[in-house]
Amino acid sequence: MIPQDVLDLLNNLTIFTLAILVGFAVISKVPATLHTPLMSGANSIHGIVLVGAMLIAAEVDDPIGYLLAFVAVAFATMNVVGGYVVTDRMLQMFRKKPAARKPAEADAEAQA
Amino acid sequence: MDTLGVIEVLVRVLWIAGAVCFVLGLVRMNSPATARNGNLLSAGGMAVAIGATVVLILARQALGDGFSAVGWIIIVLGVALGGGLGLYTARSVKMTAMPQLVSLFNAVGGGAAALIAIEDYLNLAGANAAVPLSTNVFIVLDIIIGSITFTGSLIASGKLQGMIPGKPIMVPGGQLVTLALAAVTVIAAVILFVTGTPNVALMLVILAAALIFGVTMTLPIGGADMPVVISLLNSFTGTAVAMAGFVIDNPVLIIAGALVGASGAILTKLMADAMNRSVINIMIGGFGGGEGTVGAVAGAGGSVRDVSVDDAAIQLAYAERVIVVPGYGLAVAQAQHGVRELAELLEARGVDVKYAIHPVAGRMPGHMNVLLAEANVPYPQLKEMDDINPEFPRADVALVIGANDVTNPAARRPGSPVSGMPILDVDHAKNVIVMKRSMGRGYAGIDNELYTLPQTGMLFRDAKEGLSELVAAVKAL
């Protein structure tokens, strides 16, 4: 009989290994043109750590725990929100044909 | 199964749905046409996973643990602060400052992962029970990797922002310090694993050593190696988040972390290959002198020919095929709009304009593509190295803007610091115009043989001002 905690560990390792293989398979096809948005998008995905930070925050009951959980939630949210927004900003710029827009508009966007 | 049990199951199903969205979102990153959609899908998956977590916490508190007002205050304040900062910086950042922002987001992600492990360990220490080896290993790995990423990415971000000098910073005995820190970390970790009793002091030693290690690891690495460093740190954060998933037994953290770890690893390998150097060699650091540290040495190793703006404009305007080779100098000068303006003028005259993008041009993977996309350059014109190299012999003019080492023909011969590095075959073009501020050397600290070739003309200008002069000159023709 395998003890339950060892079984849990094996399950988690299985998930981990398969997810790495999926990552390799999916990412190796991305063209160099999209490497920056890819990295930035992947960056946002690891913001999932917010889920962990929230679960921890709901259970802390001492001042040090409050502080750690607060910083963890703030860090993770910054990662999620900033990551997705900045990736979207990058990706909306990729166009197949030059869009008809005035240079002034482009400059204003560059300043923004 | 009671109500709480049903909710727990449903929440886990929703977490799986979130993970599916992450994978499908990444699949859609394979083409510029679907990439934006893919990012939105990924963001949707994230929203589902976070929403499900809110429901889970509420259900647990309503049906069992009792309501924790402090917990919610922490979550709401943390989300408000982090979300506000993230939103503000992401919307206000200039495209040229993108690498440092991505690096900053990477830092906070790694920091959050490390904090989860620290808090978990403090809980275990509070309970004062023996810690199982498996829990111990993942907690320690999470703290180490997360902390290294946190400080390492902050230093990388500071270097890219210019707050910390971009050139390699070598502290005397720095390598020894790094090695000593690594040794301390390993020894402390082994003691924790073997004894199995919670030891907060040792955990703090590991934390401190890993935080300092992140700094000493990143400081000696110079600017042009940043694409590798950023990819590697991105991979580290993913791994740290996966470790956090092991610590709190949460599959969605494991899946998402592993995906990011794998993607970062692939990018790291691609970037290192594009420089023909091993990741280890790059991480040891100290390569080259950093840009601009060697002053103007006009004429070193051969004579260079100056070309006037008017001559350059004539060559470009009457060419059939022009290939633009952008480099970091273009980003520094924020000249991406200027280059697009020049290209549009040339295209209006019937010139075929393409862009040759070296994989490590700029400060992060794909940096040039994003800058040119910002300037509204259609992505089909952006060509990768292997696709464009056969076209250089047919090009009438290659216009090199702020790129150096990636065009140096010396890379084809052994015996130079850039030997073996894949380069753009700019020297095969019929004419070459190099726009750069001075004869200062590139990152590798060597002279570029391209500049002394007979078909090369040097236009000593800052990229932005040079391009606007070229635009004016072409218009006047």
Coordinates of C-alpha atoms in Angstrom, one line a residue:
Chain A
M1 CA 0.0 0.0 0.0
I2 CA 1.3 3.5 -0.8
P3 CA 0.6 6.0 2.0
Q4 CA -1.8 8.8 1.0
D5 CA 0.8 11.6 1.3
V6 CA 3.2 9.7 -1.0
L7 CA 0.3 9.2 -3.4
D8 CA -0.5 12.9 -3.4
L9 CA 3.1 13.7 -4.1
L10 CA 3.2 11.3 -7.0
N11 CA 0.0 12.8 -8.4
N12 CA 1.5 16.3 -8.2
L13 CA 4.7 15.2 -9.8
T14 CA 2.7 13.6 -12.6
I15 CA 0.8 16.8 -13.2
F16 CA 4.1 18.8 -13.1
T17 CA 5.9 16.6 -15.6
L18 CA 3.0 16.5 -18.0
A19 CA 2.6 20.3 -17.8
I20 CA 6.3 20.8 -18.6
L21 CA 6.0 18.6 -21.6
V22 CA 2.9 20.5 -22.8
G23 CA 4.8 23.7 -22.3
F24 CA 7.7 22.5 -24.4
A25 CA 5.4 21.3 -27.2
V26 CA 3.4 24.5 -27.3
I27 CA 6.1 27.0 -27.0
S28 CA 8.6 25.6 -29.4
K29 CA 6.3 26.6 -32.3
V30 CA 6.1 30.3 -31.4
P31 CA 7.8 32.5 -34.0
A32 CA 10.6 34.9 -33.0
T33 CA 8.3 37.8 -33.9
L34 CA 6.2 37.0 -30.9
H35 CA 8.9 36.2 -28.4
T36 CA 8.4 39.3 -26.3
P37 CA 4.6 39.0 -26.0
L38 CA 5.0 35.3 -25.3
M39 CA 7.4 36.0 -22.5
S40 CA 5.1 38.7 -21.2
G41 CA 2.1 36.5 -21.5
A42 CA 3.8 33.6 -19.7
N43 CA 4.8 36.1 -17.1
S44 CA 1.1 36.9 -16.5
I45 CA 0.3 33.2 -16.2
H46 CA 2.6 32.7 -13.3
G47 CA 0.5 35.4 -11.6
I48 CA -1.7 32.4 -10.8
V49 CA 0.3 32.4 -7.6
L50 CA -2.4 34.9 -6.5
V51 CA -4.7 31.9 -5.9
G52 CA -2.2 30.6 -3.4
A53 CA -1.6 34.0 -1.8
M54 CA -5.4 34.4 -1.3
L55 CA -5.8 31.0 0.2
I56 CA -3.0 31.8 2.6
A57 CA -4.4 35.2 3.4
A58 CA -7.7 33.7 4.4
E59 CA -6.1 31.6 7.1
V60 CA -3.4 33.8 8.7
D61 CA -3.9 34.7 12.3
D62 CA -0.8 36.6 13.5
P63 CA 0.8 39.9 12.6
I64 CA 3.7 38.5 10.7
G65 CA 1.3 36.3 8.8
Y66 CA -0.9 39.3 8.0
L67 CA 2.1 41.2 6.6
L68 CA 3.5 38.3 4.6
A69 CA 0.0 37.5 3.1
F70 CA -0.6 41.2 2.3
V71 CA 2.7 41.6 0.4
A72 CA 2.1 38.2 -1.3
V73 CA -1.4 39.2 -2.5
A74 CA -0.2 42.7 -3.6
F75 CA 2.8 41.2 -5.5
A76 CA 0.7 38.5 -7.2
T77 CA -2.0 40.9 -8.2
M78 CA 0.5 43.3 -9.7
N79 CA 1.9 40.4 -11.6
V80 CA -1.5 39.3 -13.0
V81 CA -3.0 42.7 -13.8
G82 CA 0.2 44.3 -15.1
G83 CA 1.2 41.3 -17.1
Y84 CA -2.0 40.8 -19.0
V85 CA -2.5 44.5 -19.7
V86 CA 1.0 45.1 -21.0
T87 CA 0.8 41.9 -23.1
D88 CA -2.5 43.1 -24.6
R89 CA -0.9 46.5 -25.4
M90 CA 1.9 44.8 -27.2
L91 CA -0.2 42.4 -29.2
Q92 CA -2.7 45.0 -30.4
M93 CA 0.2 46.7 -32.2
F94 CA 0.9 43.6 -34.4
R95 CA -0.8 44.3 -37.7
K96 CA -0.6 42.6 -41.0
K97 CA -1.1 45.7 -43.0
P98 CA -0.2 49.3 -42.1
A99 CA -3.3 50.8 -40.5
A100 CA -4.2 54.2 -41.9
R101 CA -3.5 56.5 -39.1
K102 CA -2.0 60.0 -38.8
P103 CA 1.6 60.3 -37.7
A104 CA 0.4 62.7 -35.0
E105 CA -1.8 59.9 -33.5
A106 CA 1.1 57.5 -33.5
D107 CA 3.3 60.0 -31.8
A108 CA 0.6 60.7 -29.2
E109 CA 0.5 57.0 -28.5
A110 CA 4.2 56.9 -28.2
Q111 CA 4.1 59.6 -25.6
A112 CA 1.3 57.9 -23.6
Chain B
M1 CA -20.8 14.6 0.4
D2 CA -21.8 17.8 2.2
T3 CA -22.3 21.2 0.6
L4 CA -18.8 22.3 1.3
G5 CA -17.5 19.1 -0.3
V6 CA -19.5 19.8 -3.5
I7 CA -18.2 23.4 -3.6
E8 CA -14.6 22.2 -3.1
V9 CA -15.0 19.8 -6.1
L10 CA -16.6 22.5 -8.3
V11 CA -13.8 24.9 -7.5
R12 CA -11.2 22.4 -8.5
V13 CA -13.0 21.8 -11.8
L14 CA -13.0 25.5 -12.4
W15 CA -9.2 25.6 -11.7
I16 CA -8.8 22.9 -14.4
A17 CA -10.8 25.1 -16.8
G18 CA -8.4 27.9 -16.0
A19 CA -5.4 25.7 -16.7
V20 CA -7.0 24.7 -20.1
C21 CA -7.4 28.4 -21.0
F22 CA -3.7 29.0 -20.2
V23 CA -2.6 26.2 -22.5
L24 CA -5.0 27.2 -25.3
G25 CA -4.0 30.8 -24.9
L26 CA -0.3 29.9 -25.4
V27 CA -1.2 27.8 -28.4
R28 CA -2.8 30.9 -30.0
M29 CA 0.5 32.8 -29.4
N30 CA 1.8 30.8 -32.4
S31 CA 0.6 33.4 -34.8
P32 CA 0.3 37.2 -34.6
A33 CA -3.2 37.0 -36.0
T34 CA -4.5 35.0 -33.1
A35 CA -2.1 36.0 -30.3
R36 CA -4.2 38.9 -28.9
N37 CA -7.2 36.6 -28.7
G38 CA -5.0 34.0 -27.0
N39 CA -3.9 36.5 -24.3
L40 CA -7.5 37.4 -23.6
L41 CA -8.4 33.7 -23.3
S42 CA -5.5 33.3 -20.9
A43 CA -6.7 36.3 -18.9
G44 CA -10.2 34.8 -18.9
G45 CA -8.9 31.6 -17.5
M46 CA -7.1 33.6 -14.8
A47 CA -10.3 35.4 -13.9
V48 CA -12.2 32.1 -13.6
A49 CA -9.4 30.6 -11.4
I50 CA -9.4 33.6 -9.1
G51 CA -13.2 33.9 -9.0
A52 CA -13.4 30.2 -8.0
T53 CA -10.9 30.8 -5.3
V54 CA -13.0 33.6 -3.8
V55 CA -16.0 31.3 -3.8
L56 CA -13.9 28.6 -2.1
I57 CA -12.7 30.9 0.6
L58 CA -16.2 32.2 1.2
A59 CA -17.7 28.7 1.3
R60 CA -15.0 27.5 3.7
Q61 CA -15.6 30.4 6.1
A62 CA -19.5 30.3 5.9
L63 CA -19.7 26.5 6.3
G64 CA -16.7 25.8 8.6
D65 CA -13.9 28.0 9.7
G66 CA -15.9 31.1 10.5
F67 CA -15.6 34.5 8.8
S68 CA -12.2 36.1 8.9
A69 CA -12.6 39.8 8.5
V70 CA -8.8 40.4 8.6
G71 CA -8.2 37.9 5.9
W72 CA -10.6 39.7 3.6
I73 CA -9.2 43.1 4.4
I74 CA -5.7 41.8 3.5
I75 CA -7.0 40.4 0.2
V76 CA -9.0 43.4 -0.8
L77 CA -6.2 45.9 0.2
G78 CA -3.5 43.7 -1.5
V79 CA -5.5 43.3 -4.7
A80 CA -6.3 47.1 -4.7
L81 CA -2.7 48.1 -4.2
G82 CA -1.1 45.5 -6.5
G83 CA -3.8 45.8 -9.1
G84 CA -3.6 49.6 -9.1
L85 CA 0.2 49.6 -9.4
G86 CA 0.1 46.9 -12.1
L87 CA -2.5 48.7 -14.1
Y88 CA -0.9 52.0 -13.9
T89 CA 2.6 50.9 -14.8
A90 CA 1.4 48.6 -17.6
R91 CA -0.6 51.4 -19.2
S92 CA 1.8 54.2 -18.8
V93 CA 5.1 52.4 -19.8
K94 CA 6.7 53.3 -23.0
M95 CA 7.3 50.5 -25.4
T96 CA 11.1 51.1 -25.2
A97 CA 10.9 50.5 -21.4
M98 CA 9.1 47.1 -21.9
P99 CA 11.9 44.8 -20.9
Q100 CA 12.4 46.4 -17.5
L101 CA 8.7 46.3 -16.7
V102 CA 8.3 42.6 -17.7
S103 CA 11.3 42.0 -15.5
L104 CA 9.6 43.9 -12.6
F105 CA 6.4 41.8 -12.9
N106 CA 8.6 38.7 -13.0
A107 CA 10.3 39.9 -9.7
V108 CA 7.0 40.3 -7.9
G109 CA 5.7 37.0 -9.1
G110 CA 8.8 35.2 -7.7
G111 CA 8.5 37.2 -4.5
A112 CA 4.9 36.1 -4.0
A113 CA 5.8 32.5 -4.5
A114 CA 8.6 32.7 -2.0
L115 CA 6.3 34.4 0.6
I116 CA 3.8 31.6 0.3
A117 CA 6.5 29.1 1.3
I118 CA 7.8 31.3 4.1
E119 CA 4.3 31.7 5.6
D120 CA 3.7 28.0 5.3
Y121 CA 7.0 27.2 7.0
L122 CA 6.2 29.6 9.8
N123 CA 2.9 27.8 10.3
L124 CA 4.6 24.4 10.5
A125 CA 7.1 25.9 12.9
G126 CA 4.3 27.2 15.0
A127 CA 2.7 23.8 15.2
N128 CA 6.2 22.5 16.1
A129 CA 5.6 19.1 14.5
A130 CA 8.1 17.1 12.4
V131 CA 8.0 18.3 8.7
P132 CA 7.8 15.5 6.1
L133 CA 10.8 15.5 3.8
S134 CA 8.6 16.1 0.7
T135 CA 7.0 19.2 2.2
N136 CA 10.4 20.4 3.4
V137 CA 12.0 20.0 -0.1
F138 CA 9.4 22.0 -1.9
I139 CA 9.3 24.7 0.7
V140 CA 13.0 25.2 0.6
L141 CA 13.1 25.0 -3.2
D142 CA 10.3 27.6 -3.4
I143 CA 12.1 29.9 -1.0
I144 CA 15.4 29.6 -2.8
I145 CA 14.1 29.9 -6.4
G146 CA 11.6 32.6 -5.6
S147 CA 14.1 34.7 -3.7
I148 CA 16.7 34.5 -6.4
T149 CA 14.2 35.5 -9.0
F150 CA 13.0 38.4 -6.9
T151 CA 16.3 40.1 -6.3
G152 CA 17.8 38.9 -9.6
S153 CA 14.9 40.4 -11.6
L154 CA 14.9 43.6 -9.7
I155 CA 18.6 44.0 -10.5
A156 CA 18.0 43.1 -14.2
S157 CA 15.1 45.6 -14.2
G158 CA 17.3 48.3 -12.6
K159 CA 20.1 47.7 -15.2
L160 CA 17.6 47.9 -18.1
Q161 CA 16.2 51.1 -16.6
G162 CA 19.7 52.5 -16.3
M163 CA 19.4 52.9 -12.5
I164 CA 22.2 50.4 -12.2
P165 CA 25.0 50.5 -14.8
G166 CA 24.3 48.1 -17.6
K167 CA 28.0 47.1 -17.9
P168 CA 29.1 44.0 -16.1
I169 CA 29.8 44.9 -12.4
M170 CA 32.7 42.8 -11.2
V171 CA 33.2 42.8 -7.4
P172 CA 36.7 41.5 -6.4
G173 CA 36.1 38.0 -5.2
G174 CA 32.5 38.2 -6.4
Q175 CA 32.6 34.7 -7.9
L176 CA 33.8 33.4 -4.5
V177 CA 31.0 35.2 -2.7
T178 CA 28.5 33.7 -5.1
L179 CA 29.9 30.2 -4.5
A180 CA 30.0 30.7 -0.8
L181 CA 26.3 31.7 -0.8
A182 CA 25.4 28.7 -2.8
A183 CA 27.3 26.5 -0.4
V184 CA 25.6 28.0 2.6
T185 CA 22.2 27.5 1.1
V186 CA 22.9 23.9 0.2
I187 CA 24.3 23.1 3.7
A188 CA 21.4 24.8 5.5
A189 CA 18.9 23.0 3.3
V190 CA 20.5 19.6 3.9
I191 CA 20.4 20.2 7.7
L192 CA 16.7 21.0 7.5
F193 CA 16.0 17.9 5.4
V194 CA 17.9 15.6 7.6
T195 CA 16.6 16.8 11.0
G196 CA 13.0 17.3 9.8
T197 CA 12.3 19.6 12.7
P198 CA 11.2 23.1 11.9
N199 CA 14.0 25.6 12.3
V200 CA 13.1 29.2 11.5
A201 CA 16.6 30.5 12.0
L202 CA 18.0 28.2 9.3
M203 CA 15.1 29.0 7.0
L204 CA 16.0 32.7 7.4
V205 CA 19.6 31.9 6.6
I206 CA 18.5 30.2 3.4
L207 CA 16.2 33.1 2.5
A208 CA 19.0 35.7 3.1
A209 CA 21.6 33.7 1.1
A210 CA 19.2 33.2 -1.8
L211 CA 18.2 36.9 -1.8
I212 CA 21.9 38.0 -1.9
F213 CA 22.7 35.3 -4.5
G214 CA 20.1 36.8 -6.8
V215 CA 22.0 40.1 -6.6
T216 CA 25.5 38.7 -7.0
M217 CA 24.4 36.5 -9.9
T218 CA 22.9 39.3 -12.0
L219 CA 25.3 42.2 -11.3
P220 CA 28.2 40.8 -13.4
I221 CA 26.0 40.2 -16.5
G222 CA 26.2 42.9 -19.1
G223 CA 23.3 44.6 -21.1
A224 CA 23.5 42.6 -24.3
D225 CA 23.2 39.3 -22.4
M226 CA 19.9 40.5 -20.9
P227 CA 17.6 38.5 -23.3
V228 CA 19.1 35.3 -21.8
V229 CA 18.9 36.5 -18.2
I230 CA 15.3 37.7 -18.5
S231 CA 14.3 34.4 -20.1
L232 CA 16.1 32.4 -17.4
L233 CA 14.5 34.4 -14.6
N234 CA 11.1 34.0 -16.2
S235 CA 11.7 30.3 -16.2
F236 CA 12.7 30.4 -12.5
T237 CA 9.6 32.2 -11.5
G238 CA 7.4 29.6 -13.2
T239 CA 9.3 26.9 -11.4
A240 CA 9.0 28.7 -8.1
V241 CA 5.2 29.0 -8.6
A242 CA 5.0 25.3 -9.4
M243 CA 7.0 24.6 -6.1
A244 CA 4.5 26.8 -4.3
G245 CA 1.8 24.6 -5.8
F246 CA 3.5 21.5 -4.3
V247 CA 3.7 23.3 -0.9
I248 CA 0.0 24.1 -0.6
D249 CA -1.0 21.1 -2.7
N250 CA -2.7 23.1 -5.5
P251 CA -2.7 21.6 -9.0
V252 CA -3.4 24.8 -10.9
L253 CA -0.3 26.5 -9.5
I254 CA 1.7 23.4 -10.5
I255 CA 0.3 23.4 -14.0
A256 CA 0.7 27.1 -14.7
G257 CA 4.1 27.2 -13.1
A258 CA 5.4 24.3 -15.1
L259 CA 4.1 25.8 -18.3
V260 CA 5.9 29.0 -17.7
G261 CA 9.0 27.2 -16.5
A262 CA 9.1 25.2 -19.8
S263 CA 8.5 28.3 -21.9
G264 CA 11.2 30.3 -20.2
A265 CA 13.6 27.4 -20.6
I266 CA 13.0 27.2 -24.3
L267 CA 13.5 30.9 -24.8
T268 CA 16.7 30.8 -22.7
K269 CA 18.1 28.0 -24.9
L270 CA 17.1 29.9 -28.1
M271 CA 18.7 33.1 -26.9
A272 CA 22.0 31.4 -25.8
D273 CA 22.2 29.5 -29.1
A274 CA 21.8 32.8 -31.0
M275 CA 24.9 34.1 -29.2
N276 CA 26.7 30.7 -29.5
R277 CA 27.4 30.8 -25.8
S278 CA 26.3 28.4 -23.1
V279 CA 23.9 29.6 -20.5
I280 CA 26.5 28.9 -17.8
N281 CA 29.1 31.1 -19.6
I282 CA 26.6 33.9 -19.8
M283 CA 25.5 33.6 -16.2
I284 CA 29.2 33.7 -15.0
G285 CA 29.2 37.1 -16.6
G286 CA 31.8 39.7 -17.2
F287 CA 31.6 39.3 -21.0
G288 CA 32.8 42.2 -23.1
G289 CA 33.2 45.7 -21.8
G290 CA 29.6 46.9 -22.1
E291 CA 28.7 49.3 -24.9
G292 CA 30.5 52.6 -25.2
T293 CA 33.1 51.9 -22.7
V294 CA 35.7 51.9 -25.4
G295 CA 36.0 55.3 -26.8
A296 CA 36.0 56.4 -30.4
V297 CA 38.8 54.6 -32.2
A298 CA 38.2 55.8 -35.8
G299 CA 40.2 53.9 -38.3
A300 CA 41.3 51.1 -36.0
G301 CA 42.2 48.1 -38.1
G302 CA 41.5 49.7 -41.5
S303 CA 40.0 52.9 -42.9
V304 CA 36.3 53.7 -42.9
R305 CA 34.5 55.7 -45.4
D306 CA 32.0 58.4 -44.4
V307 CA 28.8 58.8 -46.3
S308 CA 26.8 62.0 -46.4
V309 CA 23.1 62.1 -45.7
D310 CA 22.4 63.1 -49.3
D311 CA 24.5 60.2 -50.7
A312 CA 22.8 57.8 -48.4
A313 CA 19.3 59.1 -49.4
I314 CA 20.1 58.7 -53.1
Q315 CA 21.4 55.1 -52.6
L316 CA 18.2 54.2 -50.7
A317 CA 15.8 56.0 -52.9
Y318 CA 17.1 54.5 -56.1
A319 CA 17.5 51.0 -54.8
E320 CA 15.3 48.1 -55.7
R321 CA 15.7 46.2 -52.4
V322 CA 16.6 47.6 -49.1
I323 CA 17.1 45.6 -45.9
V324 CA 16.9 47.5 -42.6
V325 CA 18.9 45.9 -39.7
P326 CA 17.8 47.4 -36.4
G327 CA 19.6 47.0 -33.1
Y328 CA 19.5 48.2 -29.6
G329 CA 20.7 51.6 -30.7
L330 CA 17.3 52.1 -32.4
A331 CA 15.6 51.4 -29.1
V332 CA 17.8 53.7 -27.2
A333 CA 17.2 56.5 -29.6
Q334 CA 13.5 55.7 -29.7
A335 CA 13.8 55.9 -33.5
Q336 CA 11.3 53.2 -34.4
H337 CA 8.8 55.8 -35.8
G338 CA 11.5 57.4 -37.9
V339 CA 12.5 54.1 -39.5
R340 CA 8.9 53.4 -40.4
E341 CA 8.5 56.8 -41.9
L342 CA 11.7 56.3 -44.0
A343 CA 10.5 52.9 -45.1
E344 CA 7.1 54.2 -46.2
L345 CA 8.7 56.9 -48.2
L346 CA 10.9 54.3 -49.9
E347 CA 8.0 52.0 -50.5
A348 CA 6.1 54.8 -52.1
R349 CA 9.0 55.1 -54.6
G350 CA 8.7 51.4 -55.3
V351 CA 11.5 50.2 -53.2
D352 CA 11.1 46.8 -51.5
V353 CA 11.8 47.2 -47.8
K354 CA 12.3 44.4 -45.3
Y355 CA 13.7 44.2 -41.8
A356 CA 16.3 41.7 -40.7
I357 CA 15.8 40.8 -37.0
H358 CA 18.6 39.0 -35.2
P359 CA 17.2 36.9 -32.3
V360 CA 19.2 38.7 -29.7
A361 CA 18.8 42.2 -31.1
G362 CA 17.7 44.4 -28.2
R363 CA 17.3 43.6 -24.5
M364 CA 14.7 40.8 -24.5
P365 CA 13.6 38.1 -26.9
G366 CA 11.8 39.6 -29.8
H367 CA 12.4 43.2 -28.6
M368 CA 12.9 44.7 -32.1
N369 CA 9.6 43.2 -33.3
V370 CA 7.6 44.9 -30.6
L371 CA 9.2 48.2 -31.2
L372 CA 8.6 48.1 -34.9
A373 CA 5.1 46.9 -34.4
E374 CA 4.6 49.9 -32.2
A375 CA 5.7 52.1 -35.1
N376 CA 3.1 50.4 -37.2
V377 CA 5.4 48.3 -39.3
P378 CA 3.5 45.3 -40.7
Y379 CA 4.8 42.1 -39.2
P380 CA 5.1 40.2 -42.5
Q381 CA 8.0 42.6 -43.3
L382 CA 9.9 41.5 -40.2
K383 CA 12.2 38.6 -41.2
E384 CA 14.0 36.2 -39.0
M385 CA 17.7 35.7 -39.5
D386 CA 17.5 32.4 -41.4
D387 CA 14.9 33.7 -43.7
I388 CA 16.6 37.0 -44.6
N389 CA 20.2 35.9 -44.8
P390 CA 19.8 34.4 -48.4
E391 CA 18.3 37.7 -49.5
F392 CA 21.3 40.0 -48.6
P393 CA 23.3 39.2 -51.8
R394 CA 20.3 40.6 -53.8
A395 CA 19.8 43.6 -51.6
D396 CA 21.1 46.9 -53.1
V397 CA 21.4 48.6 -49.7
A398 CA 21.5 47.2 -46.2
L399 CA 20.8 50.0 -43.7
V400 CA 22.3 49.1 -40.3
I401 CA 20.8 51.2 -37.5
G402 CA 22.3 50.8 -34.0
A403 CA 23.3 47.2 -34.5
N404 CA 26.9 46.1 -34.1
D405 CA 28.2 42.6 -33.1
V406 CA 25.4 40.7 -34.8
T407 CA 26.7 42.1 -38.1
N408 CA 30.4 41.4 -37.6
P409 CA 31.8 39.1 -40.3
A410 CA 34.6 38.2 -37.8
A411 CA 32.1 35.8 -36.3
R412 CA 32.6 33.4 -39.2
R413 CA 36.3 32.9 -38.3
P414 CA 37.7 31.3 -35.2
G415 CA 39.7 33.3 -32.7
S416 CA 37.4 36.3 -31.9
P417 CA 35.0 36.7 -29.0
V418 CA 32.1 36.5 -31.3
S419 CA 33.3 33.5 -33.3
G420 CA 30.6 31.0 -34.1
M421 CA 27.8 33.5 -33.3
P422 CA 25.1 33.3 -36.0
I423 CA 25.2 36.7 -37.7
L424 CA 23.2 38.6 -40.3
D425 CA 25.0 38.5 -43.6
V426 CA 25.0 42.2 -44.0
D427 CA 28.4 42.2 -45.7
H428 CA 26.9 40.3 -48.6
A429 CA 24.7 43.3 -49.6
K430 CA 25.9 45.4 -52.5
N431 CA 26.0 48.5 -50.4
V432 CA 25.9 49.0 -46.7
I433 CA 25.1 52.1 -44.8
V434 CA 25.8 52.0 -41.1
M435 CA 24.1 54.5 -38.9
K436 CA 25.7 54.8 -35.5
R437 CA 26.9 57.5 -33.2
S438 CA 30.6 56.8 -33.2
M439 CA 33.2 54.1 -33.9
G440 CA 32.7 52.9 -30.4
R441 CA 32.8 49.1 -30.1
G442 CA 29.8 46.9 -29.5
Y443 CA 29.2 44.7 -26.5
A444 CA 31.9 42.1 -27.4
G445 CA 34.4 44.9 -27.2
I446 CA 36.0 44.3 -30.7
D447 CA 36.2 46.2 -33.9
N448 CA 33.5 45.4 -36.5
E449 CA 35.1 44.4 -39.8
L450 CA 31.9 45.3 -41.6
Y451 CA 32.8 49.0 -41.1
T452 CA 36.1 48.8 -43.1
L453 CA 34.6 47.0 -46.1
P454 CA 34.8 48.9 -49.4
Q455 CA 31.0 48.9 -49.9
T456 CA 30.3 50.2 -46.4
G457 CA 29.6 53.9 -45.8
M458 CA 29.4 55.2 -42.2
L459 CA 26.7 57.7 -41.2
F460 CA 27.8 59.0 -37.8
R461 CA 24.5 60.1 -36.3
D462 CA 22.1 59.3 -33.4
A463 CA 19.5 57.0 -34.9
K464 CA 16.6 59.3 -34.4
E465 CA 18.3 62.4 -35.8
G466 CA 19.9 60.5 -38.6
L467 CA 16.6 59.0 -39.7
S468 CA 14.8 62.3 -39.7
E469 CA 17.6 63.8 -41.9
L470 CA 17.4 60.8 -44.2
V471 CA 13.6 61.3 -44.5
A472 CA 14.0 65.0 -45.3
A473 CA 16.7 64.2 -47.9
V474 CA 14.6 61.5 -49.6
K475 CA 11.6 63.8 -49.7
A476 CA 13.7 66.5 -51.3
L477 CA 14.8 64.1 -54.2

